[in-house]
Amino acid sequence: MSEWLALAIAMSAACVVVIAVVVLRQRRVAADDDPSETPDVIEYITMMIGVVYAIVLGLAIAGVWEARSSAQDDTLREAQALHEVSARAEVFPADYRDQVRKDVDAYVSYVVNTEWDYMRTHGEISPEGTALLAKVRTDVAERAPQNDLEAQAYQPMMDRISTADEARNARGQNVGPTMPGVVWFGLIVGAVVTVGMVFALQIRRSMRELVLAGTFSALIGFLLFLIWDFDDPFGRGISVTTQPFTDLFPTIGS
């Protein structure tokens, strides 16, 4: 089952549950019940709960979106740094240049074709990927520059490899869910309380009120799904992709 189908089912279920509760509750209300007699304090409390929960939802969405954006930036930084290493190797002799580019391509190919799935399965970056990047570092570090042109390219290449290594470690730290469990507890309890307060307002079975109650509950379900999907930058539907690598290394992508 796809995540979007699961979302549609969850939102529909939330609507059905809320509407069913309203209908069943209305059948048990006395004929002389007057909803206008709802105390003003209940309306005020309901409004405040909605405002507070909206702030919490907004902060949660901003937090997971920032984590996803950071993971995307780290991926782009890693790919760009490796692309610079391949480009700067142009000034070296053909055999050495080809070896550096071959090892860079091997690392990128492994990341694109193997490590991305490994991260989703194991929740961490793979030791083999770390070893492949270390091989690139060794290639560059062990050969002393032979002339001024190579000397000018040597240190920038080492800096770019350090940048790629740093971005790779940051990518590893962003693997897996980023939202603490206690926050999820607060979000779910808050959703139950917020939707539950709808019934304190003594809404009737009119079509307008039922539609509003169902739409409100579906919106809460959608926002919780959005937070859950963004919570794992590399493992869910709206996840960080390998596009920066495939854009800068088109032969690997093909």
Short mmCIF file of C-alpha atoms in Angstrom, two decimals:
data_model
loop_
_atom_site.label_atom_id
_atom_site.label_comp_id
_atom_site.label_asym_id
_atom_site.label_seq_id
_atom_site.Cartn_x
_atom_site.Cartn_y
_atom_site.Cartn_z
CA MET A 1 0.00 0.00 0.00
CA SER A 2 1.42 3.40 -0.99
CA GLU A 3 1.79 6.16 1.57
CA TRP A 4 -0.64 8.41 -0.28
CA LEU A 5 -3.30 5.70 -0.32
CA ALA A 6 -2.73 5.21 3.41
CA LEU A 7 -3.16 8.97 3.87
CA ALA A 8 -6.43 8.99 1.92
CA ILE A 9 -7.75 6.09 4.00
CA ALA A 10 -6.68 7.72 7.27
CA MET A 11 -8.28 11.07 6.38
CA SER A 12 -11.48 9.36 5.25
CA ALA A 13 -11.56 7.29 8.44
CA ALA A 14 -11.13 10.42 10.57
CA CYS A 15 -14.03 12.10 8.77
CA VAL A 16 -16.26 9.04 9.15
CA VAL A 17 -15.47 8.64 12.86
CA VAL A 18 -16.15 12.28 13.66
CA ILE A 19 -19.36 12.40 11.63
CA ALA A 20 -20.55 9.09 13.12
CA VAL A 21 -19.94 10.34 16.65
CA VAL A 22 -21.84 13.55 15.90
CA VAL A 23 -24.80 11.66 14.42
CA LEU A 24 -24.95 9.09 17.24
CA ARG A 25 -24.59 11.78 19.87
CA GLN A 26 -27.34 13.85 18.29
CA ARG A 27 -29.75 10.91 18.42
CA ARG A 28 -29.35 10.79 22.19
CA VAL A 29 -29.94 14.51 22.70
CA ALA A 30 -33.34 15.50 24.04
CA ALA A 31 -35.72 17.26 21.70
CA ASP A 32 -35.72 20.40 23.83
CA ASP A 33 -31.92 20.67 23.92
CA ASP A 34 -30.73 24.12 22.90
CA PRO A 35 -27.14 24.30 21.55
CA SER A 36 -27.14 28.05 22.06
CA GLU A 37 -26.95 27.37 25.79
CA THR A 38 -23.32 26.24 25.47
CA PRO A 39 -21.38 28.20 28.11
CA ASP A 40 -19.16 30.91 26.72
CA VAL A 41 -16.21 29.53 28.65
CA ILE A 42 -16.35 26.29 26.60
CA GLU A 43 -16.19 28.24 23.36
CA TYR A 44 -13.25 30.25 24.71
CA ILE A 45 -11.39 27.12 25.87
CA THR A 46 -12.02 25.42 22.52
CA MET A 47 -10.63 28.42 20.69
CA MET A 48 -7.52 28.56 22.90
CA ILE A 49 -6.87 24.84 22.51
CA GLY A 50 -7.10 25.22 18.73
CA VAL A 51 -4.69 28.16 18.73
CA VAL A 52 -2.15 26.41 20.96
CA TYR A 53 -2.30 23.21 18.93
CA ALA A 54 -1.94 25.17 15.68
CA ILE A 55 1.25 26.74 17.05
CA VAL A 56 2.58 23.31 18.06
CA LEU A 57 1.78 21.88 14.62
CA GLY A 58 3.46 24.84 12.94
CA LEU A 59 6.63 24.43 14.99
CA ALA A 60 6.69 20.68 14.30
CA ILE A 61 6.27 21.17 10.55
CA ALA A 62 8.97 23.86 10.53
CA GLY A 63 11.32 21.58 12.45
CA VAL A 64 11.00 18.55 10.20
CA TRP A 65 11.11 20.74 7.07
CA GLU A 66 14.33 22.36 8.28
CA ALA A 67 15.83 18.91 8.92
CA ARG A 68 14.87 17.76 5.42
CA SER A 69 16.25 20.94 3.83
CA SER A 70 19.48 20.50 5.77
CA ALA A 71 19.77 16.90 4.54
CA GLN A 72 19.16 18.04 0.95
CA ASP A 73 21.82 20.75 1.29
CA ASP A 74 24.32 18.25 2.69
CA THR A 75 23.69 15.94 -0.26
CA LEU A 76 24.22 18.76 -2.74
CA ARG A 77 27.37 19.89 -0.93
CA GLU A 78 28.78 16.36 -1.01
CA ALA A 79 28.06 15.91 -4.71
CA GLN A 80 29.44 19.34 -5.63
CA ALA A 81 32.65 18.74 -3.68
CA LEU A 82 33.28 15.42 -5.44
CA HIS A 83 32.54 17.02 -8.80
CA GLU A 84 35.19 19.65 -8.03
CA VAL A 85 37.71 16.92 -7.21
CA SER A 86 37.13 15.29 -10.60
CA ALA A 87 37.35 18.64 -12.39
CA ARG A 88 40.56 19.76 -10.67
CA ALA A 89 42.25 16.45 -11.45
CA GLU A 90 42.50 17.67 -15.05
CA VAL A 91 45.92 19.21 -14.44
CA PHE A 92 47.51 15.90 -13.40
CA PRO A 93 48.99 13.25 -15.71
CA ALA A 94 46.47 11.10 -17.57
CA ASP A 95 47.05 7.88 -15.62
CA TYR A 96 46.74 9.57 -12.23
CA ARG A 97 43.81 11.72 -13.36
CA ASP A 98 41.94 8.67 -14.62
CA GLN A 99 42.55 6.82 -11.36
CA VAL A 100 41.18 9.69 -9.26
CA ARG A 101 38.12 10.04 -11.45
CA LYS A 102 37.57 6.31 -11.48
CA ASP A 103 37.57 6.17 -7.68
CA VAL A 104 35.27 9.21 -7.43
CA ASP A 105 32.86 7.60 -9.90
CA ALA A 106 33.01 4.34 -7.95
CA TYR A 107 32.05 6.15 -4.76
CA VAL A 108 29.24 8.12 -6.40
CA SER A 109 27.93 4.99 -8.11
CA TYR A 110 27.88 3.15 -4.80
CA VAL A 111 26.05 6.00 -3.06
CA VAL A 112 23.42 6.26 -5.80
CA ASN A 113 22.85 2.59 -6.47
CA THR A 114 23.49 0.94 -3.10
CA GLU A 115 23.96 3.22 -0.11
CA TRP A 116 20.67 5.09 -0.43
CA ASP A 117 18.75 1.83 0.03
CA TYR A 118 21.21 0.77 2.74
CA MET A 119 20.42 3.92 4.72
CA ARG A 120 16.70 3.24 4.57
CA THR A 121 17.18 -0.35 5.67
CA HIS A 122 19.86 0.05 8.35
CA GLY A 123 19.36 3.63 9.47
CA GLU A 124 23.01 4.59 8.94
CA ILE A 125 25.63 5.15 6.25
CA SER A 126 27.53 2.07 5.16
CA PRO A 127 31.16 1.21 6.05
CA GLU A 128 31.84 0.37 2.41
CA GLY A 129 30.90 3.87 1.31
CA THR A 130 33.22 5.30 3.96
CA ALA A 131 36.03 3.09 2.66
CA LEU A 132 35.44 4.21 -0.94
CA LEU A 133 35.65 7.86 0.04
CA ALA A 134 38.80 7.14 2.04
CA LYS A 135 40.27 5.62 -1.13
CA VAL A 136 39.71 8.91 -2.95
CA ARG A 137 41.42 10.79 -0.13
CA THR A 138 44.38 8.39 -0.27
CA ASP A 139 44.71 8.81 -4.04
CA VAL A 140 45.08 12.56 -3.70
CA ALA A 141 47.08 12.69 -0.46
CA GLU A 142 49.77 10.19 -1.35
CA ARG A 143 50.95 11.88 -4.55
CA ALA A 144 53.12 14.94 -4.01
CA PRO A 145 52.65 17.76 -6.55
CA GLN A 146 55.27 17.67 -9.33
CA ASN A 147 54.96 21.30 -10.52
CA ASP A 148 53.36 24.62 -9.65
CA LEU A 149 50.14 23.84 -11.51
CA GLU A 150 49.66 20.58 -9.60
CA ALA A 151 50.55 22.35 -6.34
CA GLN A 152 47.78 24.89 -6.97
CA ALA A 153 45.26 22.10 -7.50
CA TYR A 154 46.42 19.80 -4.71
CA GLN A 155 45.21 21.70 -1.63
CA PRO A 156 41.80 22.65 -3.10
CA MET A 157 41.25 18.97 -3.94
CA MET A 158 42.07 17.98 -0.37
CA ASP A 159 39.71 20.68 0.91
CA ARG A 160 36.90 19.42 -1.33
CA ILE A 161 37.42 15.85 -0.10
CA SER A 162 37.21 17.10 3.49
CA THR A 163 34.00 18.93 2.58
CA ALA A 164 32.56 15.75 1.04
CA ASP A 165 33.53 13.76 4.13
CA GLU A 166 31.91 16.33 6.41
CA ALA A 167 28.73 16.37 4.31
CA ARG A 168 28.67 12.58 4.30
CA ASN A 169 28.88 12.46 8.11
CA ALA A 170 26.08 15.04 8.33
CA ARG A 171 24.02 12.87 5.97
CA GLY A 172 24.59 9.91 8.27
CA GLN A 173 23.38 11.91 11.27
CA ASN A 174 20.16 12.82 9.45
CA VAL A 175 19.27 9.21 8.63
CA GLY A 176 16.16 7.99 10.43
CA PRO A 177 13.40 9.85 12.30
CA THR A 178 14.39 13.19 13.80
CA MET A 179 11.29 13.90 15.91
CA PRO A 180 11.54 12.74 19.56
CA GLY A 181 8.89 10.32 20.76
CA VAL A 182 7.64 12.70 23.44
CA VAL A 183 6.84 15.26 20.72
CA TRP A 184 4.82 12.68 18.82
CA PHE A 185 2.96 11.87 22.04
CA GLY A 186 2.07 15.54 22.43
CA LEU A 187 1.00 15.86 18.80
CA ILE A 188 -1.30 12.83 18.91
CA VAL A 189 -2.82 13.69 22.29
CA GLY A 190 -3.26 17.27 21.13
CA ALA A 191 -5.04 16.09 17.99
CA VAL A 192 -7.44 13.94 20.03
CA VAL A 193 -8.18 16.79 22.44
CA THR A 194 -8.58 19.37 19.67
CA VAL A 195 -10.96 17.22 17.62
CA GLY A 196 -12.74 16.10 20.80
CA MET A 197 -13.49 19.70 21.75
CA VAL A 198 -15.65 19.94 18.64
CA PHE A 199 -18.25 17.82 20.44
CA ALA A 200 -18.27 20.20 23.40
CA LEU A 201 -19.80 22.84 21.13
CA GLN A 202 -22.97 20.74 20.68
CA ILE A 203 -22.92 20.80 16.91
CA ARG A 204 -26.04 19.57 15.12
CA ARG A 205 -26.56 17.15 12.25
CA SER A 206 -26.91 19.83 9.62
CA MET A 207 -24.91 19.27 6.45
CA ARG A 208 -22.85 22.42 7.01
CA GLU A 209 -21.78 21.43 10.51
CA LEU A 210 -21.01 17.84 9.51
CA VAL A 211 -18.89 18.97 6.56
CA LEU A 212 -16.95 21.40 8.73
CA ALA A 213 -16.35 18.80 11.45
CA GLY A 214 -15.21 16.19 8.93
CA THR A 215 -12.98 18.63 7.06
CA PHE A 216 -11.36 19.80 10.29
CA SER A 217 -10.55 16.26 11.40
CA ALA A 218 -9.20 15.39 7.92
CA LEU A 219 -6.96 18.48 8.01
CA ILE A 220 -5.51 17.44 11.36
CA GLY A 221 -4.84 13.97 9.94
CA PHE A 222 -3.14 15.41 6.86
CA LEU A 223 -0.86 17.68 8.89
CA LEU A 224 0.18 14.79 11.15
CA PHE A 225 0.93 12.70 8.06
CA LEU A 226 2.98 15.55 6.61
CA ILE A 227 5.07 15.74 9.79
CA TRP A 228 5.54 11.97 9.80
CA ASP A 229 6.62 11.93 6.15
CA PHE A 230 9.14 14.76 6.57
CA ASP A 231 10.39 13.27 9.85
CA ASP A 232 12.67 10.78 8.04
CA PRO A 233 14.55 12.77 5.35
CA PHE A 234 15.84 9.68 3.52
CA GLY A 235 13.28 6.97 4.21
CA ARG A 236 9.77 8.03 3.25
CA GLY A 237 7.70 9.28 0.34
CA ILE A 238 8.79 12.94 0.29
CA SER A 239 12.45 12.12 0.89
CA VAL A 240 15.82 13.52 -0.15
CA THR A 241 16.87 11.99 -3.46
CA THR A 242 20.18 11.29 -5.20
CA GLN A 243 19.44 13.89 -7.88
CA PRO A 244 22.46 16.12 -6.99
CA PHE A 245 24.76 13.17 -7.69
CA THR A 246 23.03 12.16 -10.92
CA ASP A 247 22.94 15.77 -12.15
CA LEU A 248 26.67 16.29 -11.61
CA PHE A 249 27.67 12.77 -12.67
CA PRO A 250 25.29 12.01 -15.54
CA THR A 251 27.16 8.88 -16.60
CA ILE A 252 26.53 7.39 -13.16
CA GLY A 253 22.86 8.31 -13.32
CA SER A 254 22.39 6.59 -16.66
#
